[in-house]
Short mmCIF file of C-alpha atoms in Angstrom, two decimals:
data_model
loop_
_atom_site.label_atom_id
_atom_site.label_comp_id
_atom_site.label_asym_id
_atom_site.label_seq_id
_atom_site.Cartn_x
_atom_site.Cartn_y
_atom_site.Cartn_z
CA LEU A 1059 17.76 -3.15 -7.41
CA SER A 1060 19.57 -2.08 -10.69
CA LEU A 1061 22.89 -3.38 -9.39
CA GLY A 1062 24.27 -6.91 -9.75
CA ASP A 1063 24.55 -9.61 -12.45
CA SER A 1064 23.82 -12.74 -10.45
CA MET A 1065 20.80 -14.91 -11.20
CA VAL A 1066 19.09 -13.71 -7.96
CA ALA A 1067 19.62 -10.10 -9.22
CA LYS A 1068 18.08 -10.79 -12.53
CA PHE A 1069 15.11 -12.65 -11.13
CA ALA A 1070 14.52 -9.78 -8.72
CA ARG A 1071 14.39 -7.19 -11.50
CA GLY A 1072 12.43 -9.63 -13.66
CA TYR A 1073 9.78 -10.01 -10.88
CA MET A 1074 9.39 -6.11 -10.50
CA ARG A 1075 9.15 -5.60 -14.27
CA LYS A 1076 6.39 -8.20 -14.54
CA ARG A 1077 4.59 -6.16 -11.81
CA GLY A 1078 4.74 -3.14 -14.17
CA PHE A 1079 7.64 -1.15 -12.55
CA ASN A 1080 10.69 0.74 -14.00
CA ILE A 1081 13.69 -0.70 -12.20
CA LEU A 1082 15.75 2.59 -12.01
CA SER A 1083 12.82 4.48 -10.57
CA LEU A 1084 12.54 1.68 -7.91
CA SER A 1085 16.28 1.87 -7.17
CA MET A 1086 16.24 5.65 -6.73
CA GLN A 1087 13.69 5.07 -3.91
CA GLY A 1088 16.06 2.70 -2.19
CA ILE A 1089 14.33 -0.66 -3.15
CA GLY A 1090 16.74 -3.51 -3.44
CA TYR A 1091 17.03 -7.32 -2.81
CA CYS A 1092 18.84 -9.78 -0.75
CA THR A 1093 20.88 -12.75 -1.91
CA THR A 1094 21.95 -14.07 1.64
CA GLY A 1095 20.79 -13.99 5.19
CA ASP A 1096 17.26 -14.02 6.65
CA TYR A 1097 15.95 -12.03 3.72
CA ALA A 1098 17.55 -13.99 0.95
CA GLY A 1099 15.27 -14.12 -2.12
CA MET A 1100 13.26 -11.10 -1.11
CA ILE A 1101 12.89 -7.56 -2.50
CA ILE A 1102 13.41 -5.09 0.25
CA PHE A 1103 10.97 -2.06 0.54
CA PRO A 1104 12.28 0.74 2.82
CA PHE A 1105 9.96 2.99 4.87
CA TYR A 1106 10.81 6.60 5.34
CA LYS A 1107 9.47 9.27 7.56
CA ASN A 1108 10.50 12.95 7.19
CA SER A 1109 13.02 11.46 4.73
CA LYS A 1110 14.47 9.25 7.46
CA LEU A 1111 14.65 5.49 7.06
CA ILE A 1112 12.59 3.98 9.95
CA TYR A 1113 11.47 0.51 8.83
CA PHE A 1114 11.67 -2.01 5.97
CA ILE A 1115 9.79 -5.16 4.90
CA GLY A 1116 10.91 -8.07 2.65
CA ARG A 1117 8.64 -9.46 -0.04
CA ARG A 1118 9.69 -12.93 -1.40
CA PHE A 1119 10.12 -13.33 -5.19
CA LEU A 1120 12.07 -16.74 -5.02
CA ALA A 1121 10.48 -19.77 -3.65
CA MET A 1122 12.96 -20.20 -0.84
CA GLY A 1123 10.60 -20.32 2.17
CA GLU A 1124 7.02 -20.43 3.20
CA ASN A 1125 6.31 -16.90 4.05
CA LYS A 1126 5.37 -14.36 1.35
CA PHE A 1127 6.55 -11.37 3.65
CA LYS A 1128 9.07 -10.93 6.31
CA ASN A 1129 9.15 -7.95 8.94
CA PRO A 1130 11.91 -6.99 11.21
CA ASP A 1131 11.25 -7.88 14.89
CA VAL A 1132 9.94 -5.04 17.09
CA GLU A 1133 13.00 -5.48 19.25
CA THR A 1134 15.28 -4.84 16.27
CA LEU A 1135 14.02 -1.53 15.07
CA GLY A 1136 11.94 -0.47 18.11
CA ILE A 1137 8.87 -0.08 16.03
CA GLY A 1138 6.25 -2.51 14.86
CA LYS A 1139 4.20 -2.91 11.58
CA SER A 1140 1.00 -1.58 13.12
CA GLU A 1141 2.80 1.63 14.01
CA ILE A 1142 4.04 2.59 10.48
CA ILE A 1143 2.49 3.57 7.15
CA TYR A 1144 4.33 3.16 3.94
CA ASN A 1145 4.87 6.60 2.33
CA GLU A 1146 3.62 8.31 5.36
CA ASP A 1147 5.16 11.66 4.34
CA ALA A 1148 2.54 11.81 1.46
CA LEU A 1149 -0.14 12.71 4.22
CA GLY A 1150 1.46 16.05 4.71
CA ILE A 1151 2.06 16.75 0.96
CA TYR A 1152 -1.11 15.77 -1.03
CA GLN A 1153 -4.71 16.89 -0.70
CA LYS A 1154 -5.90 13.49 -2.10
CA ILE A 1155 -4.50 10.27 -0.60
CA TYR A 1156 -4.98 6.66 -1.77
CA VAL A 1157 -5.14 4.14 1.05
CA VAL A 1158 -4.18 0.55 -0.14
CA GLU A 1159 -3.02 -2.57 1.56
CA SER A 1160 0.42 -3.25 0.10
CA VAL A 1161 3.70 -1.37 -0.87
CA ILE A 1162 3.40 -2.72 -4.32
CA ASN A 1163 -0.12 -1.46 -4.61
CA ALA A 1164 1.04 2.00 -3.29
CA LEU A 1165 3.92 2.03 -5.73
CA THR A 1166 1.55 1.15 -8.59
CA ILE A 1167 -0.62 4.25 -7.93
CA GLY A 1168 2.17 6.76 -7.28
CA PRO A 1169 3.47 9.21 -4.82
CA ASN A 1170 0.14 10.12 -3.28
CA ALA A 1171 -0.75 6.42 -2.18
CA ILE A 1172 -0.01 5.04 1.26
CA ALA A 1173 -0.03 1.46 2.37
CA ILE A 1174 -1.36 0.12 5.81
CA MET A 1175 0.18 -3.21 5.35
CA GLY A 1176 -3.07 -5.35 5.60
CA LYS A 1177 -6.73 -5.33 5.69
CA SER A 1178 -7.35 -3.67 9.00
CA ILE A 1179 -5.98 -0.33 9.99
CA SER A 1180 -4.48 0.08 13.53
CA GLY A 1181 -5.36 2.85 15.97
CA ILE A 1182 -1.99 4.50 15.39
CA GLN A 1183 -2.40 4.46 11.61
CA LEU A 1184 -5.81 5.79 11.76
CA SER A 1185 -4.75 8.48 14.01
CA LYS A 1186 -2.07 9.57 11.62
CA ILE A 1187 -4.59 9.93 8.81
CA LEU A 1188 -7.08 11.78 10.86
CA ARG A 1189 -4.57 14.33 12.11
CA SER A 1190 -3.11 14.88 8.67
CA PRO A 1191 -3.98 18.05 6.55
CA CYS A 1192 -5.12 15.86 3.60
CA LYS A 1193 -8.73 16.61 2.60
CA GLN A 1194 -9.82 13.43 0.58
CA ILE A 1195 -9.19 9.85 1.17
CA VAL A 1196 -9.64 7.19 -1.68
CA ILE A 1197 -9.85 3.71 -0.08
CA GLY A 1198 -8.70 1.03 -2.43
CA LEU A 1199 -8.26 -2.16 -0.41
CA ASP A 1200 -8.29 -5.60 -2.05
CA PRO A 1201 -11.78 -7.04 -2.97
CA ASP A 1202 -11.58 -9.59 -0.18
CA ALA A 1203 -11.31 -6.64 2.31
CA TYR A 1204 -14.28 -4.62 1.10
CA SER A 1205 -15.94 -4.83 4.48
CA HIS A 1206 -12.82 -3.55 6.10
CA ALA A 1207 -12.71 -0.79 3.60
CA ILE A 1208 -16.29 0.28 4.65
CA LYS A 1209 -15.35 0.16 8.34
CA LEU A 1210 -12.41 2.47 7.54
CA ALA A 1211 -14.63 4.88 5.49
CA PHE A 1212 -16.98 5.04 8.56
CA LYS A 1213 -14.07 6.18 10.74
CA LEU A 1214 -12.87 8.79 8.32
CA VAL A 1215 -16.17 10.23 6.83
CA ASP A 1216 -16.75 12.83 9.47
CA THR A 1217 -13.46 14.54 8.98
CA LYS A 1218 -12.41 13.58 5.35
CA LYS A 1219 -14.05 13.33 2.04
CA CYS A 1220 -14.08 9.66 1.28
CA LYS A 1221 -14.36 7.60 -1.81
CA LEU A 1222 -14.59 3.85 -1.54
CA LEU A 1223 -13.37 1.88 -4.66
CA LYS A 1224 -14.77 -1.61 -5.31
CA PHE A 1225 -12.60 -3.85 -7.45
CA PRO A 1226 -13.51 -6.95 -9.52
CA GLU A 1227 -13.07 -10.27 -7.65
CA ASN A 1228 -9.46 -11.46 -7.26
CA LYS A 1229 -8.19 -8.19 -8.71
CA ASP A 1230 -6.13 -5.68 -6.72
CA VAL A 1231 -4.54 -2.36 -7.55
CA ASN A 1232 -1.40 -3.83 -9.25
CA ASN A 1233 -3.41 -6.33 -11.27
CA LEU A 1234 -5.66 -3.55 -12.65
CA GLY A 1235 -3.03 -0.85 -13.10
CA ARG A 1236 -2.74 2.83 -12.30
CA LYS A 1237 -4.86 4.02 -15.22
CA TRP A 1238 -7.73 1.56 -14.39
CA VAL A 1239 -7.75 2.74 -10.71
CA LYS A 1240 -7.60 6.50 -11.63
CA ASP A 1241 -10.43 5.98 -13.96
CA LYS A 1242 -12.45 4.13 -11.37
CA GLU A 1243 -11.84 6.77 -8.82
CA LYS A 1244 -13.03 9.61 -11.07
CA LYS A 1245 -16.30 7.75 -11.70
CA THR A 1246 -16.78 7.10 -7.94
CA PRO A 1247 -18.74 9.67 -5.91
CA ILE A 1248 -17.79 10.92 -2.55
CA SER A 1249 -19.58 8.93 0.10
CA ASN A 1250 -21.58 10.42 3.07
CA TYR A 1251 -22.54 8.45 6.18
CA ASN A 1252 -25.94 7.35 4.84
CA GLN A 1253 -24.38 6.06 1.64
CA LEU A 1254 -21.99 4.13 3.51
CA LEU A 1255 -24.82 2.46 5.55
CA VAL A 1256 -26.30 1.45 2.13
CA LEU A 1257 -22.96 0.02 1.02
CA LYS A 1258 -22.59 -1.85 4.35
CA ALA A 1259 -26.09 -3.40 4.10
CA GLU A 1260 -25.36 -4.47 0.37
CA ALA A 1261 -22.02 -6.08 1.41
CA ALA A 1262 -23.67 -8.07 4.23
#
């Protein structure tokens, strides 16, 4: 991401700076951009497992097509989006893990955040979290996915300490920033099963 002097390169860096990121730090994580081909005009986010590259996604930053995201075909890499977690290695390193929707949101929080690439968690992704040694899960899905966040908490509450973050309407982790999210998490109590039932009723 830090290399190149083309207009595309400058737009790519400008896009990520506006999202609050340090370009050199992103480059050191293998994040880059494409100027040609199927992923032209996209930021490329690599996925690693046990320090090995296993997957990537493209996130459009130039208006060169209709779709905001582009994923490799299952046939190309032998693995699909529902089978992977962004920053999966964090599950074996940190006691507290933040679960968010997108790579950009995970990068905003830091090294102990993972992304499930959408509102709903797959069975494979859920199994990876349940089998991990981490003790506490902080769920920070986007505000329009709050009901999905409650469902995820119900699936985790028996084996993990869970906190459920509720964000202002139309604001996600990246919009609000790392400090806001961390402060919100500190003020949010750990939820038990009965408390989740109350949250579910309030959200209905």
